[in-house]
mmCIF file of C-alpha atoms in Angstrom:
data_model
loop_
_atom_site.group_PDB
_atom_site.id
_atom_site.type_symbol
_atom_site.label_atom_id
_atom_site.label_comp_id
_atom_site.label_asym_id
_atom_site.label_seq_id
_atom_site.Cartn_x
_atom_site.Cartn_y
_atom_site.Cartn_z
ATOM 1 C CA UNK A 1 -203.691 41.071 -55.991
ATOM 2 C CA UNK A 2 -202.861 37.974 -58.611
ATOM 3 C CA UNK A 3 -205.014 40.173 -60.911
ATOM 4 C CA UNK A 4 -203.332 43.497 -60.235
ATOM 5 C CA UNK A 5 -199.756 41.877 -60.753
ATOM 6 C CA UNK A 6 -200.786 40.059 -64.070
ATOM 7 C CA UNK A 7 -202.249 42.820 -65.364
ATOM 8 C CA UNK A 8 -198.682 44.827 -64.621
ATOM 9 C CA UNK A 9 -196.961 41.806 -66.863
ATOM 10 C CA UNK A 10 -198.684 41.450 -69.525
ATOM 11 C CA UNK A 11 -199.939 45.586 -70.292
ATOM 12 C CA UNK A 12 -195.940 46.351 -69.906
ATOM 13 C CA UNK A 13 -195.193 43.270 -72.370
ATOM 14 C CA UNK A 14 -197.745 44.343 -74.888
ATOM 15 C CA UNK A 15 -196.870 48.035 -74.754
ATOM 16 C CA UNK A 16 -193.266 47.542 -75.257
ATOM 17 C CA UNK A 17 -193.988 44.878 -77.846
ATOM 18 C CA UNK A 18 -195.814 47.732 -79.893
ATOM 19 C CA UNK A 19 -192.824 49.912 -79.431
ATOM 20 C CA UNK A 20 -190.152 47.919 -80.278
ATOM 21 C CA UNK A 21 -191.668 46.472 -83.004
ATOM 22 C CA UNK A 22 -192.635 50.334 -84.716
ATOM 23 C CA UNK A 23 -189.115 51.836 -83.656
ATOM 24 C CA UNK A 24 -186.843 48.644 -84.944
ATOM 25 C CA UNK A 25 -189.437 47.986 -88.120
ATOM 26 C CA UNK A 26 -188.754 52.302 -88.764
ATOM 27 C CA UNK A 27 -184.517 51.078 -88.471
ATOM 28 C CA UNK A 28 -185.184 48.657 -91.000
ATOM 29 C CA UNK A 29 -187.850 50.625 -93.348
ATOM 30 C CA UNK A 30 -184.747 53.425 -92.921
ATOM 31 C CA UNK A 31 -182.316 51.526 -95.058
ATOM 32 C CA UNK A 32 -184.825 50.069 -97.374
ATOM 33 C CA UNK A 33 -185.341 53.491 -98.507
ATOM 34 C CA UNK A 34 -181.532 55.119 -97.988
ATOM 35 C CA UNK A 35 -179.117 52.133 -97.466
ATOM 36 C CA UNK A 36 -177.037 53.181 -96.313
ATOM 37 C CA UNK A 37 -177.684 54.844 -94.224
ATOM 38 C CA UNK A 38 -178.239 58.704 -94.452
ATOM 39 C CA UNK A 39 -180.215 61.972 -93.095
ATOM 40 C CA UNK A 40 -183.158 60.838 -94.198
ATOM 41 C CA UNK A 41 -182.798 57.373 -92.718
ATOM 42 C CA UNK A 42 -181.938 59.082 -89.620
ATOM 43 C CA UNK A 43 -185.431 60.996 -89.411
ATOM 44 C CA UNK A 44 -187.576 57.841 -90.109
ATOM 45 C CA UNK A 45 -186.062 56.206 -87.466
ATOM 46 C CA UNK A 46 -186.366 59.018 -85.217
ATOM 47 C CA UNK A 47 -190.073 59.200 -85.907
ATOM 48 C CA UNK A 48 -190.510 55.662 -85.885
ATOM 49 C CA UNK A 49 -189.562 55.522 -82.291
ATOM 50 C CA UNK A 50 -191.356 58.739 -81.610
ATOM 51 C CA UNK A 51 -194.212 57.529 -82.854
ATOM 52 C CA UNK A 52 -193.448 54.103 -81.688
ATOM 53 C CA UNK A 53 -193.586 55.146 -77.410
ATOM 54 C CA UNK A 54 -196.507 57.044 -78.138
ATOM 55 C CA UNK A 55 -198.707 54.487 -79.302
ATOM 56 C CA UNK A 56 -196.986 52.330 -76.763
ATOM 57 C CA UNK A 57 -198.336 54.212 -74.465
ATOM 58 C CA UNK A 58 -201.677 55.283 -75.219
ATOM 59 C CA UNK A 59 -202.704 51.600 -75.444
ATOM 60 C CA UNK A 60 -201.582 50.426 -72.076
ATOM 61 C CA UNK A 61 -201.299 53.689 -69.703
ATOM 62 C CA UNK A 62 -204.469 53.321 -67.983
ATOM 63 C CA UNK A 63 -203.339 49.716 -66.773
ATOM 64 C CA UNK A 64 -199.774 50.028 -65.220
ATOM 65 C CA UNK A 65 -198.534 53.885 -66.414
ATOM 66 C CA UNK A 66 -197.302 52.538 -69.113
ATOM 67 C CA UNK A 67 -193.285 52.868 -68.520
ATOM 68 C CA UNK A 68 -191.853 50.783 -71.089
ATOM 69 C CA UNK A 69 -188.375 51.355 -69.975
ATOM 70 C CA UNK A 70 -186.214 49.351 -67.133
ATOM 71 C CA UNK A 71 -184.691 53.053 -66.789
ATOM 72 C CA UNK A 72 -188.225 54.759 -65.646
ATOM 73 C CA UNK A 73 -189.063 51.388 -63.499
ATOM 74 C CA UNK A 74 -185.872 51.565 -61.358
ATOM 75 C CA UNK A 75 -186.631 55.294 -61.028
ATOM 76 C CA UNK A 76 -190.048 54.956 -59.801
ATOM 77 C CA UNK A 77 -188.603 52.260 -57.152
ATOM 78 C CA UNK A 78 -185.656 54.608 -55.671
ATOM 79 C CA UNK A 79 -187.983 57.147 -55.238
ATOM 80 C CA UNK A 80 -190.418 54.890 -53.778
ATOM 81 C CA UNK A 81 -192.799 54.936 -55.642
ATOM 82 C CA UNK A 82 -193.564 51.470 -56.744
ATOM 83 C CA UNK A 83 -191.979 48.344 -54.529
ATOM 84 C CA UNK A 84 -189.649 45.626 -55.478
ATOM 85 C CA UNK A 85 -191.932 43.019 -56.121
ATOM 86 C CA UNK A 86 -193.799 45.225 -58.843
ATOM 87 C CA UNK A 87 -190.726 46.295 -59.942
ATOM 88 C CA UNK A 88 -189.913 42.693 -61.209
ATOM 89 C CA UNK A 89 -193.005 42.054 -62.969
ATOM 90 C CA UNK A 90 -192.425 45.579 -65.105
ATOM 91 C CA UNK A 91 -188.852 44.891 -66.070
ATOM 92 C CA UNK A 92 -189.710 41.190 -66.833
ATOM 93 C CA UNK A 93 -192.739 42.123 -68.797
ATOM 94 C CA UNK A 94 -190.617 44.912 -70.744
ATOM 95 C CA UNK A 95 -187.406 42.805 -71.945
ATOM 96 C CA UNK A 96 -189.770 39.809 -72.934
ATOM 97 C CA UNK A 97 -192.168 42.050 -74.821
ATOM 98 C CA UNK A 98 -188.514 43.708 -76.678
ATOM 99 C CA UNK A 99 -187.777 40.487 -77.656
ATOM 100 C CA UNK A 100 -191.047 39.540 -78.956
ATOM 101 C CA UNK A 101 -190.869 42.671 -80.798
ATOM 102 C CA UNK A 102 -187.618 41.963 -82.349
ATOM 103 C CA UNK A 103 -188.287 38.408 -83.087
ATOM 104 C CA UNK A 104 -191.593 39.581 -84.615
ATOM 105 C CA UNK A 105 -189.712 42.025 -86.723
ATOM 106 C CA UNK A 106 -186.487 39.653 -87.934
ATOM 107 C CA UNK A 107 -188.845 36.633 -88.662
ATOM 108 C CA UNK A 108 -191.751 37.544 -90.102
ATOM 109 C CA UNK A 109 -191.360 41.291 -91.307
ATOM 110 C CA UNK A 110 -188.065 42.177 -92.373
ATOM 111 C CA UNK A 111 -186.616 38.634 -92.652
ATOM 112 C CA UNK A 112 -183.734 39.545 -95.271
ATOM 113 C CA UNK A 113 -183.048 42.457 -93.161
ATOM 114 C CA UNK A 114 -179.012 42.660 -92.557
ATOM 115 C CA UNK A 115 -177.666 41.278 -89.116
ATOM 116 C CA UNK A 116 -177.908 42.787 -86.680
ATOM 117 C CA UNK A 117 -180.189 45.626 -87.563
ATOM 118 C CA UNK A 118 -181.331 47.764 -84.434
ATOM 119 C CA UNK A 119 -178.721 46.189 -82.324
ATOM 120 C CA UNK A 120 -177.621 49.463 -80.488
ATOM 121 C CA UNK A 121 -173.417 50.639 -80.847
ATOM 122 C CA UNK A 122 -171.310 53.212 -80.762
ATOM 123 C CA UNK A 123 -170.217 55.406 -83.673
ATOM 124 C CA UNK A 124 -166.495 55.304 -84.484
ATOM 125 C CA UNK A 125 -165.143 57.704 -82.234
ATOM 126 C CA UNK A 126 -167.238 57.667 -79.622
ATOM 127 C CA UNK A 127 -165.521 56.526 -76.460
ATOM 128 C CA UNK A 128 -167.170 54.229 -73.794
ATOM 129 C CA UNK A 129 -167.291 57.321 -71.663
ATOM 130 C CA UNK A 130 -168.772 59.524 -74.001
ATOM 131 C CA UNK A 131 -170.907 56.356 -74.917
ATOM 132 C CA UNK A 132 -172.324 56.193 -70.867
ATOM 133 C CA UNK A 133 -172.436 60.232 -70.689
ATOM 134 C CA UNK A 134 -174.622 60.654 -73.898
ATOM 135 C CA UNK A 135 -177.089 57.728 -72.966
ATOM 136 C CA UNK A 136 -177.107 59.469 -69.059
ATOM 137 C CA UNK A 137 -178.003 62.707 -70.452
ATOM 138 C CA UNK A 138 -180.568 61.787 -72.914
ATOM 139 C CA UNK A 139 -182.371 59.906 -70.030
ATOM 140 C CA UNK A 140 -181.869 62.248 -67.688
ATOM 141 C CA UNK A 141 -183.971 64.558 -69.325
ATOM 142 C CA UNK A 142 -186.538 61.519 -70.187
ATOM 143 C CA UNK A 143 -186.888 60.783 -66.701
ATOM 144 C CA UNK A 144 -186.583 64.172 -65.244
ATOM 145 C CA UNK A 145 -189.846 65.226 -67.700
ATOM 146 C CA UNK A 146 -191.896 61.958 -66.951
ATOM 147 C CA UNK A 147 -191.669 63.159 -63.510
ATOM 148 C CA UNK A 148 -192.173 66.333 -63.863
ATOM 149 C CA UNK A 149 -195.219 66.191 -66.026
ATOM 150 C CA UNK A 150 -196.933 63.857 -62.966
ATOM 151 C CA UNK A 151 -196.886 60.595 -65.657
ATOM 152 C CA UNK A 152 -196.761 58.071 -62.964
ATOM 153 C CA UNK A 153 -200.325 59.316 -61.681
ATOM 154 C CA UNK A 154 -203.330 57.647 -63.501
ATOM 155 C CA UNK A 155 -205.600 60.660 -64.228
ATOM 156 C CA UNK A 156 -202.522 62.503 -65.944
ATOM 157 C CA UNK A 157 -203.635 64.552 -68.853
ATOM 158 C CA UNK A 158 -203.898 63.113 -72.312
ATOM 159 C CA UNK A 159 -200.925 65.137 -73.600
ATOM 160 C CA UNK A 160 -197.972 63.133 -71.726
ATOM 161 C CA UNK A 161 -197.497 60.523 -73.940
ATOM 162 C CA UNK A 162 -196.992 63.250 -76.943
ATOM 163 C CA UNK A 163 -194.425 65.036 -74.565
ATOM 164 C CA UNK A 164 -192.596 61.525 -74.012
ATOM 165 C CA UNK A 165 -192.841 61.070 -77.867
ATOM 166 C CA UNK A 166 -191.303 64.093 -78.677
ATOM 167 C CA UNK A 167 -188.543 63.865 -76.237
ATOM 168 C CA UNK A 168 -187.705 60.258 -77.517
ATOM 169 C CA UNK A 169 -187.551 62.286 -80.970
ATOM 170 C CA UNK A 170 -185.649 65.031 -80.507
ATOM 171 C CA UNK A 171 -183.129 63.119 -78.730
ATOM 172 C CA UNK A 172 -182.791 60.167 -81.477
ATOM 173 C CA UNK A 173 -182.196 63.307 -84.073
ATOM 174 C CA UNK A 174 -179.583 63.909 -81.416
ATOM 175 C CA UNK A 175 -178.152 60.793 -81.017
ATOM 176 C CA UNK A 176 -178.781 58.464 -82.885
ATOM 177 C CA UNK A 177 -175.662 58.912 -85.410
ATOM 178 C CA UNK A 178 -173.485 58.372 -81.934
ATOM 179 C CA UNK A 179 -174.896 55.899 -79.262
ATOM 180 C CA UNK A 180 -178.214 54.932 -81.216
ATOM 181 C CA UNK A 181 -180.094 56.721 -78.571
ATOM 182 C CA UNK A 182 -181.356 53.877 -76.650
ATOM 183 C CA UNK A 183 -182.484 55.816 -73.602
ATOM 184 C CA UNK A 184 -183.916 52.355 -72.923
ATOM 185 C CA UNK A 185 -182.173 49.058 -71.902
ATOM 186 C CA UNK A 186 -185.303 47.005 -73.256
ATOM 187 C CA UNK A 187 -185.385 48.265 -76.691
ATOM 188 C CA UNK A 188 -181.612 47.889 -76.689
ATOM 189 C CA UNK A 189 -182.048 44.273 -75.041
ATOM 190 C CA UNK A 190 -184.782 42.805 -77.753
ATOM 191 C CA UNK A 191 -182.704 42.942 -80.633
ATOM 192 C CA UNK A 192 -179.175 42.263 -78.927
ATOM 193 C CA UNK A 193 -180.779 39.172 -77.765
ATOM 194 C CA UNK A 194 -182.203 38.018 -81.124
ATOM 195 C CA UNK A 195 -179.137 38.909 -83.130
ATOM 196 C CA UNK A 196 -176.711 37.324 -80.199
ATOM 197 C CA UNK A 197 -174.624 40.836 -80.515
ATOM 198 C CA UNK A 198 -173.568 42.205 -76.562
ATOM 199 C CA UNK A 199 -170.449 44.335 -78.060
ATOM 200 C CA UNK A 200 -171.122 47.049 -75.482
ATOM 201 C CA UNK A 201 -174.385 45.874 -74.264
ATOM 202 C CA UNK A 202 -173.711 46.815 -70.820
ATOM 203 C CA UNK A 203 -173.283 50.324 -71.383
ATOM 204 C CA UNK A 204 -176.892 50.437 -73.000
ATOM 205 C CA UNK A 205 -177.986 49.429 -69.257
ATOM 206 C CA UNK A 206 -175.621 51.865 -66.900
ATOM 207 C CA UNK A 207 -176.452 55.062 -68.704
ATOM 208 C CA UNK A 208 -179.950 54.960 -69.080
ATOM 209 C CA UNK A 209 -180.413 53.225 -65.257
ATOM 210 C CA UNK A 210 -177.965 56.192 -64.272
ATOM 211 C CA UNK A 211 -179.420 58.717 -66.070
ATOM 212 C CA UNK A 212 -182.936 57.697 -64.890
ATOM 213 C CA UNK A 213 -181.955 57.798 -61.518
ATOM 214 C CA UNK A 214 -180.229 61.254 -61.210
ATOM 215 C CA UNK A 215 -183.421 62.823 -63.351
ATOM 216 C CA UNK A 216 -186.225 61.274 -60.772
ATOM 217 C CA UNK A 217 -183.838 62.470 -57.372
ATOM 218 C CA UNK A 218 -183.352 65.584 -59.133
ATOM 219 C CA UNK A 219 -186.552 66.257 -59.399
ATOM 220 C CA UNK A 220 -188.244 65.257 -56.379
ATOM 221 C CA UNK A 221 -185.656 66.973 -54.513
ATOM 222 C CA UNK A 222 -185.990 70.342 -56.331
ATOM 223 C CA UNK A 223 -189.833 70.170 -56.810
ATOM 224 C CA UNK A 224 -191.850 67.272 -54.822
ATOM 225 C CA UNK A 225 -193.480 67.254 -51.470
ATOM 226 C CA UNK A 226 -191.400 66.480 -48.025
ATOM 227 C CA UNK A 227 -193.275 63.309 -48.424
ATOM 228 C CA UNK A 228 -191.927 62.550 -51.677
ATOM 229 C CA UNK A 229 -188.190 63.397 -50.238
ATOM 230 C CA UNK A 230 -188.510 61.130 -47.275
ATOM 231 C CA UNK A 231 -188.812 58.416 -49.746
ATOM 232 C CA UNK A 232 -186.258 58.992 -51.573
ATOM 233 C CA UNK A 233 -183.724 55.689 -51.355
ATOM 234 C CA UNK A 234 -186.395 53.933 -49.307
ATOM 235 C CA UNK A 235 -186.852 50.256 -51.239
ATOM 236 C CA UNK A 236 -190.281 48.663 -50.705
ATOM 237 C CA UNK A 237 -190.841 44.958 -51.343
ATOM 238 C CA UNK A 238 -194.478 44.522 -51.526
ATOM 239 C CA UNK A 239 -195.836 47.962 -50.723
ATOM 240 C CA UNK A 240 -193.728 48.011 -47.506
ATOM 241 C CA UNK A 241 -190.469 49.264 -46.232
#
């Protein structure tokens, strides 16, 4: 058991390391090359996150699934399933592996990079509301996919993680010039962290958490078995009710 949870910890940690590190070095390789920043800034980091949460994921999904994202964790526990205890060893793995990734990327890679680069915000003009409602819908259809697709089993086929990767591209060409498309509150954790910037941090976490949420219920409600209903809202701490 000491071996399943530590592998959970660490594959998560690495995993999101490799993302964060690709998608915020793509934010800062962006305004190297069009500072600042324009429509072809926007693109590179679009594809560097892309890219990013597929390689991400290839390299860790046969050890834990490979979610990367507090957002898909707290799914898979209100729809039961994963448990509580796992649950904690995910998200903990995923925001230290962000802010490896960050550090990593400020300190060694892009050290005369601006302040705060990658630290997630809202455009001028975006509300808080429209702020929480973008970030919801973006990961609502994350979410909703990753379900759909049957990611959290094992023996899925080999063409999930491209489907995640191209849904964490098309919606940073969406979003990105509004929220910053997080769609994650670890990638948006790692850098706020490093950079001590929480101007809206919290928003970053409800969206994506509610978001994830709705998509997984949705789902299993419209589509899963009456087994996967029943569970619905049932909260396991160590593989039990």
């Amino acid at each position: 058991m000491y071996k399943d949870f530590s592998q959970i910890f660490f594959s998560e940690l690495i995993g999101t390391f490799i993302f964060v590190f690709l998608a915020l070095g793509s934010v800062n390789a962006s305004l190297y090359f069009s500072n600042p920043l324009n429509e072809v800034g926007h693109v590179i980091i679009a594809l560097g996150h892309g890219l990013g949460i597929i390689i991400g994921i290839i390299s860790i999904r046969h050890i834990s699934g490979a979610h990367l994202n507090p957002a898909i964790t707290i799914a898979m526990l209100v729809t039961g399933k994963t448990d509580l205890l796992k649950t904690v060893l995910y998200i903990s793995g995923q925001l230290i592996g962000a802010c490896l990734g960050a550090s990593v990327i400020k300190y060694f890679v892009w050290s005369t990079a601006e302040f705060g680069v990658g630290v997630h915000s809202l455009a001028q003009g975006v509300t808080v509301a429209d702020g929480i409602a973008i970030e919801f819908f973006l990961t609502f259809i994350l979410v909703f996919t990753f379900f759909s697709l049957g990611f959290y089993k094992r023996n899925a086929g080999a063409i999930l993680p491209f489907a995640i990767g191209t849904i964490y591209l098309v919606d940073s060409l969406v979003a990105i010039p509004l929220t910053g498309a997080s769609m994650n509150p670890a990638r948006s954790f790692g850098p706020s962290l490093i950079y001590m910037e929480w101007n809206y941090h919290w928003l970053y976490w409800l969206g994506p958490i509610l978001g994830g949420i709705v998509g997984s219920c949705t789902y299993v409600l419209l589509f899963g078995t009456a087994q996967e209903k029943k569970t619905i809202g049932v909260i396991k701490i160590n593989g039990k009710s």
